Amino acid sequence: MCRQVFGFRIAMIALAAPAALLNAAPGLGARLVGAAVVVTFMASYVLFRDWARFGPLLLRHPSLLAADTLCGSLLLVSAGPDTTLAYASVCTPLVAGLVYSWRGAACFASLQSLILLLVHATLKADRHAPVAEALLLPGLCVIAGAMGSTLRNLMLRFGAATQALTAVQARLAAAEAVSAERARLAREMHDSVAKTLYGVALAADGLATTASADTPDPARIRQQAELVSRSARRAAAESRELLTDLRRERPGGPERTTAWQDLRRRAAAFTTRTGLPVTCHWPSDAGLPPLPAQLTRHLLAIAAEAWENAHRHASATHVDVHAAVHGDLLRLTIHDDGTGLPPGTSLEQLRTSGHFGLLGMVERAAQAGARIRIGRGGRARGTEVRVELPLRNGNNRAAPSRQEA
């Protein structure tokens, strides 16, 4: 704002300089007026051109503005109060208010008003000028000083409010980042380590039961012990993978992977491990679009959780997986023929009861920018999990997800 004031001052000095030089007395007077023109014009130009460098100098030394005011008064005497230079004099208290607050505004407004009154009284002593004409420019100086001081206070308050708002936004962003990372870590642990450890516990219970029998079978004991050992090693490997993922830097761009081949392999591995048949239905992997690595991870985790729920809780005998493109939507549907969700099931009830599988599926869908529906899906029995991902959204930003029970 001070730069704009000095820009206006440059224009006024340039317009009034010819009149000041013409009215100056020949000889020493003309040279003094010319020097005053050069000094005031160059000072205003320097401050207008490079305020960031020379503005702090003006802030530390109010005497520089006072010297400039005196040089301007010499021009005002030569050019007269009826020229545009009289309006340039109003800039001095305005700048003083912006730079030095109300004390500087009061000091320079008084000084500039006194100079204007003296010039008016000296140059128009031969005629009786109206009092209003004599007080017009001094009054404008007082008003300009008050305006500068008020604008300074408003800008300082606005700057403080902006700084406080920035700090609050930074704290909120940090809190959201911590909350999102905690939720992500909880999902990863639930989908990997927690399930494996649960399998270790079941295998250990079976081993204890077999070992405490009246006639323990050494072959069965050996088989169950190997199962416990394999499950424990698998839990350790998943823990290392989780820690490695936490330490890994995020890649800059999305890496495309063959999600559908991986989904087929995982479905076959799940069938081998649990005995629950999981059948994938789509014509070919080439007919489905490639997905970024992060989206692939979310979809695989949702599918794995749906299979585990069908195996552990629904008493299902078969699971069907369908993937297809419908318009601009990629639709992944997982349906089992089990008992289905209990009536009135909600995410809040599952959260309070300590069941986080469905909650993790909904959160992963939201992270992928997809919509998820969990319910019967218009079928007579069983549970259908449907994930719809917009393909036209290249960034795949998070979109509201919906859960139906």
Short mmCIF file of C-alpha atoms in Angstrom, two decimals:
data_model
loop_
_atom_site.label_atom_id
_atom_site.label_comp_id
_atom_site.label_asym_id
_atom_site.label_seq_id
_atom_site.Cartn_x
_atom_site.Cartn_y
_atom_site.Cartn_z
CA MET A 1 0.00 0.00 0.00
CA CYS A 2 2.89 2.36 0.70
CA ARG A 3 4.24 1.61 -2.78
CA GLN A 4 0.93 2.65 -4.32
CA VAL A 5 0.99 5.90 -2.32
CA PHE A 6 4.48 6.71 -3.59
CA GLY A 7 3.40 5.86 -7.13
CA PHE A 8 0.60 8.43 -6.86
CA ARG A 9 3.12 10.92 -5.42
CA ILE A 10 5.46 10.41 -8.39
CA ALA A 11 2.65 11.27 -10.79
CA MET A 12 1.72 14.42 -8.88
CA ILE A 13 5.36 15.61 -8.69
CA ALA A 14 5.83 15.02 -12.43
CA LEU A 15 2.72 17.09 -13.20
CA ALA A 16 3.66 19.94 -10.87
CA ALA A 17 7.40 20.11 -11.65
CA PRO A 18 7.05 22.37 -14.77
CA ALA A 19 4.95 24.90 -12.84
CA ALA A 20 7.44 24.87 -9.96
CA LEU A 21 10.39 25.48 -12.29
CA LEU A 22 8.60 28.24 -14.21
CA ASN A 23 7.60 30.10 -11.05
CA ALA A 24 11.02 29.79 -9.43
CA ALA A 25 13.28 32.85 -9.30
CA PRO A 26 16.14 32.77 -11.79
CA GLY A 27 19.53 31.69 -10.59
CA LEU A 28 19.78 30.15 -7.13
CA GLY A 29 16.04 29.74 -6.71
CA ALA A 30 15.67 27.75 -9.92
CA ARG A 31 18.59 25.53 -8.95
CA LEU A 32 17.11 24.87 -5.50
CA VAL A 33 13.73 24.05 -6.98
CA GLY A 34 15.33 21.76 -9.58
CA ALA A 35 17.28 19.96 -6.88
CA ALA A 36 14.12 19.58 -4.82
CA VAL A 37 12.31 18.11 -7.84
CA VAL A 38 15.05 15.57 -8.43
CA VAL A 39 15.35 14.59 -4.75
CA THR A 40 11.63 14.16 -4.11
CA PHE A 41 11.00 12.39 -7.42
CA MET A 42 13.93 9.96 -7.03
CA ALA A 43 13.11 9.25 -3.38
CA SER A 44 9.54 8.42 -4.32
CA TYR A 45 10.69 6.34 -7.30
CA VAL A 46 13.19 4.32 -5.22
CA LEU A 47 10.59 3.56 -2.57
CA PHE A 48 8.02 2.68 -5.23
CA ARG A 49 10.43 0.44 -7.17
CA ASP A 50 12.08 -1.42 -4.27
CA TRP A 51 9.96 -1.00 -1.15
CA ALA A 52 11.08 -4.33 0.30
CA ARG A 53 14.67 -3.07 0.43
CA PHE A 54 14.31 0.62 1.33
CA GLY A 55 11.01 0.53 3.23
CA PRO A 56 12.61 -0.81 6.45
CA LEU A 57 15.14 2.05 6.24
CA LEU A 58 12.28 4.55 6.19
CA LEU A 59 10.67 2.67 9.08
CA ARG A 60 13.79 2.94 11.24
CA HIS A 61 14.54 6.59 10.40
CA PRO A 62 11.50 8.92 10.46
CA SER A 63 13.88 11.81 9.89
CA LEU A 64 14.16 10.74 6.23
CA LEU A 65 10.45 11.34 5.74
CA ALA A 66 10.77 14.68 7.53
CA ALA A 67 13.60 15.74 5.18
CA ASP A 68 11.52 14.68 2.21
CA THR A 69 8.62 16.73 3.54
CA LEU A 70 10.80 19.83 3.76
CA CYS A 71 12.03 19.33 0.19
CA GLY A 72 8.43 18.97 -0.93
CA SER A 73 7.54 22.18 0.86
CA LEU A 74 10.13 24.02 -1.25
CA LEU A 75 8.39 22.79 -4.37
CA LEU A 76 5.03 23.73 -2.90
CA VAL A 77 6.20 27.30 -2.30
CA SER A 78 7.49 27.57 -5.87
CA ALA A 79 4.59 25.86 -7.65
CA GLY A 80 1.82 27.20 -5.45
CA PRO A 81 -0.98 25.54 -3.48
CA ASP A 82 -3.24 25.49 -6.53
CA THR A 83 -1.15 22.88 -8.40
CA THR A 84 -1.28 19.09 -8.20
CA LEU A 85 1.68 19.18 -5.83
CA ALA A 86 -0.67 20.29 -3.07
CA TYR A 87 -2.46 16.97 -3.36
CA ALA A 88 0.86 15.12 -3.28
CA SER A 89 1.50 16.66 0.13
CA VAL A 90 -1.47 14.70 1.47
CA CYS A 91 0.51 11.49 0.82
CA THR A 92 3.02 12.30 3.56
CA PRO A 93 0.66 11.89 6.57
CA LEU A 94 -0.92 8.87 4.88
CA VAL A 95 2.47 7.15 4.62
CA ALA A 96 3.31 8.20 8.16
CA GLY A 97 0.11 6.60 9.43
CA LEU A 98 0.85 3.37 7.57
CA VAL A 99 4.47 3.19 8.72
CA TYR A 100 4.58 4.88 12.15
CA SER A 101 1.05 4.31 13.51
CA TRP A 102 -1.05 7.08 15.00
CA ARG A 103 1.85 8.96 16.68
CA GLY A 104 3.67 9.37 13.37
CA ALA A 105 0.42 10.23 11.61
CA ALA A 106 -0.32 12.97 14.14
CA CYS A 107 3.22 14.41 13.93
CA PHE A 108 3.48 14.50 10.15
CA ALA A 109 -0.14 15.58 9.66
CA SER A 110 0.53 18.54 11.94
CA LEU A 111 3.81 19.37 10.16
CA GLN A 112 2.29 19.13 6.69
CA SER A 113 -0.79 21.12 7.73
CA LEU A 114 1.42 23.86 9.16
CA ILE A 115 3.43 24.02 5.93
CA LEU A 116 0.27 24.25 3.84
CA LEU A 117 -1.15 27.04 6.03
CA LEU A 118 2.08 29.02 5.84
CA VAL A 119 2.29 28.62 2.07
CA HIS A 120 -1.33 29.64 1.65
CA ALA A 121 -0.94 32.64 3.94
CA THR A 122 2.27 33.74 2.23
CA LEU A 123 1.28 33.38 -1.41
CA LYS A 124 -2.28 34.68 -1.01
CA ALA A 125 -1.65 37.49 1.42
CA ASP A 126 -2.66 40.08 -1.19
CA ARG A 127 -6.25 38.83 -1.37
CA HIS A 128 -8.75 37.62 1.17
CA ALA A 129 -9.21 33.90 0.52
CA PRO A 130 -12.11 32.08 2.15
CA VAL A 131 -11.30 30.26 5.37
CA ALA A 132 -12.68 26.99 3.95
CA GLU A 133 -10.16 27.17 1.08
CA ALA A 134 -7.29 27.68 3.50
CA LEU A 135 -8.33 24.76 5.70
CA LEU A 136 -9.22 22.30 2.91
CA LEU A 137 -5.78 20.78 2.35
CA PRO A 138 -4.73 20.79 6.05
CA GLY A 139 -7.99 19.01 6.84
CA LEU A 140 -7.26 16.45 4.14
CA CYS A 141 -3.84 15.87 5.70
CA VAL A 142 -5.43 15.13 9.08
CA ILE A 143 -7.96 12.77 7.47
CA ALA A 144 -5.21 11.02 5.47
CA GLY A 145 -3.13 10.49 8.62
CA ALA A 146 -6.10 8.99 10.44
CA MET A 147 -6.85 6.75 7.47
CA GLY A 148 -3.25 5.53 7.33
CA SER A 149 -3.20 4.70 11.03
CA THR A 150 -6.55 2.90 10.80
CA LEU A 151 -5.45 0.89 7.77
CA ARG A 152 -2.25 -0.08 9.55
CA ASN A 153 -4.16 -1.41 12.55
CA LEU A 154 -6.60 -3.29 10.32
CA MET A 155 -3.79 -4.91 8.33
CA LEU A 156 -1.90 -5.90 11.47
CA ARG A 157 -5.01 -7.50 12.92
CA PHE A 158 -5.69 -9.25 9.64
CA GLY A 159 -2.13 -10.53 9.56
CA ALA A 160 -2.39 -11.82 13.13
CA ALA A 161 -5.71 -13.51 12.34
CA THR A 162 -4.23 -15.06 9.19
CA GLN A 163 -1.24 -16.34 11.14
CA ALA A 164 -3.49 -17.82 13.81
CA LEU A 165 -5.68 -19.42 11.15
CA THR A 166 -2.61 -20.90 9.45
CA ALA A 167 -1.41 -22.34 12.74
CA VAL A 168 -4.82 -23.87 13.45
CA GLN A 169 -4.98 -25.34 9.96
CA ALA A 170 -1.51 -26.82 10.39
CA ARG A 171 -2.51 -28.40 13.71
CA LEU A 172 -5.73 -29.76 12.20
CA ALA A 173 -3.83 -31.17 9.22
CA ALA A 174 -1.34 -32.83 11.56
CA ALA A 175 -4.15 -34.28 13.67
CA GLU A 176 -5.97 -35.56 10.58
CA ALA A 177 -2.76 -37.10 9.27
CA VAL A 178 -2.14 -38.86 12.60
CA SER A 179 -5.74 -40.09 12.72
CA ALA A 180 -5.60 -41.34 9.14
CA GLU A 181 -2.31 -43.13 9.78
CA ARG A 182 -3.70 -44.76 12.93
CA ALA A 183 -6.76 -45.95 11.02
CA ARG A 184 -4.58 -47.28 8.20
CA LEU A 185 -2.32 -49.12 10.63
CA ALA A 186 -5.36 -50.61 12.36
CA ARG A 187 -6.70 -51.85 9.02
CA GLU A 188 -3.37 -53.35 8.02
CA MET A 189 -2.99 -55.14 11.34
CA HIS A 190 -6.57 -56.44 11.22
CA ASP A 191 -6.21 -57.69 7.64
CA SER A 192 -2.84 -59.40 8.15
CA VAL A 193 -1.25 -59.97 11.54
CA ALA A 194 -4.42 -60.21 13.62
CA LYS A 195 -5.97 -62.89 11.43
CA THR A 196 -2.77 -64.91 11.30
CA LEU A 197 -2.36 -64.76 15.06
CA TYR A 198 -5.96 -65.89 15.43
CA GLY A 199 -5.11 -68.89 13.25
CA VAL A 200 -2.05 -69.58 15.43
CA ALA A 201 -4.27 -69.56 18.51
CA LEU A 202 -6.73 -72.00 16.94
CA ALA A 203 -3.91 -74.30 15.84
CA ALA A 204 -2.36 -74.16 19.30
CA ASP A 205 -5.71 -75.02 20.87
CA GLY A 206 -6.03 -78.01 18.55
CA LEU A 207 -2.48 -79.10 19.40
CA ALA A 208 -3.20 -78.88 23.12
CA THR A 209 -6.38 -80.91 22.69
CA THR A 210 -4.61 -83.61 20.71
CA ALA A 211 -1.69 -83.77 23.11
CA SER A 212 -3.96 -84.11 26.18
CA ALA A 213 -5.86 -87.09 24.75
CA ASP A 214 -5.55 -90.49 26.42
CA THR A 215 -3.83 -91.95 23.36
CA PRO A 216 -2.24 -89.02 21.52
CA ASP A 217 -1.47 -89.57 17.84
CA PRO A 218 2.18 -88.60 17.21
CA ALA A 219 1.57 -87.98 13.51
CA ARG A 220 -1.35 -85.64 14.22
CA ILE A 221 0.64 -83.87 16.93
CA ARG A 222 3.50 -83.38 14.47
CA GLN A 223 1.10 -82.08 11.83
CA GLN A 224 -0.51 -79.58 14.19
CA ALA A 225 2.86 -78.46 15.53
CA GLU A 226 4.02 -77.79 11.99
CA LEU A 227 0.83 -75.81 11.39
CA VAL A 228 1.53 -73.69 14.47
CA SER A 229 5.11 -73.16 13.29
CA ARG A 230 4.06 -72.16 9.78
CA SER A 231 1.40 -69.78 11.10
CA ALA A 232 3.88 -68.18 13.50
CA ARG A 233 6.42 -67.67 10.72
CA ARG A 234 3.69 -66.23 8.54
CA ALA A 235 2.73 -63.77 11.31
CA ALA A 236 6.39 -62.75 11.65
CA ALA A 237 6.66 -62.24 7.88
CA GLU A 238 3.49 -60.14 7.82
CA SER A 239 4.81 -58.06 10.71
CA ARG A 240 8.05 -57.42 8.85
CA GLU A 241 6.11 -56.52 5.71
CA LEU A 242 3.95 -54.11 7.69
CA LEU A 243 7.01 -52.46 9.26
CA THR A 244 8.69 -52.24 5.88
CA ASP A 245 5.63 -50.55 4.42
CA LEU A 246 5.63 -48.04 7.27
CA ARG A 247 9.30 -47.24 6.63
CA ARG A 248 8.95 -47.08 2.86
CA GLU A 249 8.71 -43.69 1.23
CA ARG A 250 5.57 -43.08 -0.77
CA PRO A 251 6.13 -43.24 -4.50
CA GLY A 252 5.50 -40.10 -6.50
CA GLY A 253 3.32 -41.65 -9.19
CA PRO A 254 0.86 -44.53 -9.28
CA GLU A 255 2.37 -47.82 -10.40
CA ARG A 256 0.05 -50.00 -12.45
CA THR A 257 -0.21 -53.65 -11.43
CA THR A 258 -2.09 -56.72 -12.62
CA ALA A 259 -4.71 -56.69 -9.90
CA TRP A 260 -6.94 -59.30 -11.49
CA GLN A 261 -4.24 -61.98 -11.75
CA ASP A 262 -3.36 -61.34 -8.14
CA LEU A 263 -7.02 -61.62 -7.16
CA ARG A 264 -7.28 -65.00 -8.90
CA ARG A 265 -4.16 -66.25 -7.16
CA ARG A 266 -5.38 -65.15 -3.75
CA ALA A 267 -8.78 -66.72 -4.34
CA ALA A 268 -7.10 -70.03 -5.22
CA ALA A 269 -4.84 -69.81 -2.16
CA PHE A 270 -7.82 -69.08 0.08
CA THR A 271 -9.70 -72.08 -1.31
CA THR A 272 -6.69 -74.31 -0.67
CA ARG A 273 -6.24 -73.05 2.87
CA THR A 274 -9.86 -73.07 4.04
CA GLY A 275 -11.64 -75.49 1.70
CA LEU A 276 -14.27 -72.85 0.86
CA PRO A 277 -14.56 -72.62 -2.95
CA VAL A 278 -14.02 -69.09 -4.31
CA THR A 279 -14.76 -68.74 -8.02
CA CYS A 280 -13.74 -65.71 -10.08
CA HIS A 281 -15.99 -64.74 -12.98
CA TRP A 282 -14.66 -62.44 -15.67
CA PRO A 283 -13.77 -63.24 -19.27
CA SER A 284 -10.09 -62.24 -19.20
CA ASP A 285 -7.71 -60.03 -17.28
CA ALA A 286 -7.08 -57.99 -20.44
CA GLY A 287 -10.72 -56.90 -20.53
CA LEU A 288 -10.41 -55.12 -17.17
CA PRO A 289 -8.50 -51.86 -16.69
CA PRO A 290 -5.14 -51.81 -14.88
CA LEU A 291 -5.19 -50.21 -11.44
CA PRO A 292 -2.66 -48.26 -9.38
CA ALA A 293 -0.85 -50.24 -6.70
CA GLN A 294 -2.66 -48.48 -3.86
CA LEU A 295 -6.10 -49.17 -5.35
CA THR A 296 -5.13 -52.77 -5.98
CA ARG A 297 -4.17 -53.15 -2.36
CA HIS A 298 -7.49 -51.75 -1.15
CA LEU A 299 -9.58 -53.98 -3.45
CA LEU A 300 -7.61 -57.12 -2.53
CA ALA A 301 -8.01 -56.36 1.16
CA ILE A 302 -11.79 -55.85 0.76
CA ALA A 303 -12.10 -59.14 -1.12
CA ALA A 304 -10.00 -61.03 1.44
CA GLU A 305 -12.10 -59.68 4.31
CA ALA A 306 -15.33 -60.67 2.53
CA TRP A 307 -14.00 -64.23 2.05
CA GLU A 308 -12.93 -64.50 5.68
CA ASN A 309 -16.35 -63.32 6.89
CA ALA A 310 -18.07 -65.87 4.67
CA HIS A 311 -15.81 -68.63 6.01
CA ARG A 312 -15.83 -67.76 9.72
CA HIS A 313 -19.24 -66.22 10.36
CA ALA A 314 -21.66 -67.03 7.53
CA SER A 315 -21.19 -70.83 7.22
CA ALA A 316 -21.05 -70.37 3.45
CA THR A 317 -20.45 -73.23 1.01
CA HIS A 318 -19.44 -71.15 -2.00
CA VAL A 319 -18.28 -67.62 -2.86
CA ASP A 320 -18.61 -65.97 -6.29
CA VAL A 321 -16.48 -63.02 -7.37
CA HIS A 322 -17.54 -60.91 -10.37
CA ALA A 323 -15.65 -58.00 -11.94
CA ALA A 324 -16.83 -55.97 -14.91
CA VAL A 325 -16.92 -52.47 -16.34
CA HIS A 326 -20.34 -50.80 -16.51
CA GLY A 327 -20.10 -47.48 -18.30
CA ASP A 328 -17.61 -45.40 -16.34
CA LEU A 329 -17.76 -47.66 -13.27
CA LEU A 330 -15.59 -50.63 -12.37
CA ARG A 331 -17.77 -52.98 -10.33
CA LEU A 332 -16.41 -55.74 -8.10
CA THR A 333 -19.07 -58.00 -6.55
CA ILE A 334 -18.45 -60.70 -3.94
CA HIS A 335 -21.42 -62.92 -2.98
CA ASP A 336 -21.59 -65.87 -0.63
CA ASP A 337 -24.47 -68.26 0.06
CA GLY A 338 -24.16 -68.06 3.84
CA THR A 339 -26.54 -66.92 6.55
CA GLY A 340 -26.07 -63.20 5.83
CA LEU A 341 -25.82 -60.28 8.20
CA PRO A 342 -28.12 -60.14 11.23
CA PRO A 343 -31.03 -57.70 10.82
CA GLY A 344 -30.29 -54.17 12.05
CA THR A 345 -26.51 -54.51 11.81
CA SER A 346 -24.72 -51.15 11.70
CA LEU A 347 -21.13 -50.01 11.68
CA GLU A 348 -21.49 -48.38 15.09
CA GLN A 349 -22.71 -51.64 16.63
CA LEU A 350 -19.81 -53.52 15.08
CA ARG A 351 -17.36 -50.89 16.29
CA THR A 352 -18.57 -51.01 19.88
CA SER A 353 -18.59 -54.82 19.91
CA GLY A 354 -15.00 -55.02 18.70
CA HIS A 355 -15.68 -56.29 15.14
CA PHE A 356 -13.69 -54.11 12.78
CA GLY A 357 -13.79 -56.13 9.55
CA LEU A 358 -16.73 -54.36 7.89
CA LEU A 359 -15.53 -51.02 9.23
CA GLY A 360 -12.14 -51.59 7.60
CA MET A 361 -13.84 -52.47 4.30
CA VAL A 362 -15.85 -49.23 4.32
CA GLU A 363 -12.75 -47.18 5.20
CA ARG A 364 -10.72 -48.81 2.42
CA ALA A 365 -13.48 -48.09 -0.09
CA ALA A 366 -13.51 -44.45 0.99
CA GLN A 367 -9.72 -44.27 0.64
CA ALA A 368 -10.00 -45.71 -2.88
CA GLY A 369 -12.68 -43.18 -3.85
CA ALA A 370 -15.22 -45.97 -4.36
CA ARG A 371 -18.74 -46.72 -3.14
CA ILE A 372 -19.37 -49.92 -1.22
CA ARG A 373 -22.68 -51.66 -0.54
CA ILE A 374 -22.94 -54.54 1.91
CA GLY A 375 -26.21 -56.47 2.17
CA ARG A 376 -28.25 -59.14 0.41
CA GLY A 377 -28.12 -57.35 -2.91
CA GLY A 378 -31.57 -58.50 -4.03
CA ARG A 379 -30.81 -62.17 -3.43
CA ALA A 380 -32.76 -64.59 -1.29
CA ARG A 381 -29.90 -65.35 1.08
CA GLY A 382 -26.26 -64.73 1.69
CA THR A 383 -24.24 -61.52 1.70
CA GLU A 384 -23.20 -59.40 -1.24
CA VAL A 385 -20.31 -56.92 -1.10
CA ARG A 386 -20.36 -54.56 -4.10
CA VAL A 387 -17.58 -52.05 -4.75
CA GLU A 388 -18.05 -49.45 -7.51
CA LEU A 389 -15.03 -47.41 -8.54
CA PRO A 390 -15.36 -44.44 -10.97
CA LEU A 391 -12.90 -44.88 -13.83
CA ARG A 392 -13.06 -41.30 -15.12
CA ASN A 393 -11.59 -39.97 -11.84
CA GLY A 394 -7.91 -40.29 -12.59
CA ASN A 395 -6.85 -39.20 -9.13
CA ASN A 396 -9.31 -41.58 -7.44
CA ARG A 397 -9.91 -39.19 -4.58
CA ALA A 398 -11.87 -40.33 -1.58
CA ALA A 399 -15.60 -40.28 -2.17
CA PRO A 400 -18.40 -40.94 0.29
CA SER A 401 -18.88 -44.66 0.86
CA ARG A 402 -22.17 -46.25 1.88
CA GLN A 403 -22.87 -49.42 3.81
CA GLU A 404 -26.19 -51.21 3.71
CA ALA A 405 -27.09 -54.01 6.10
#
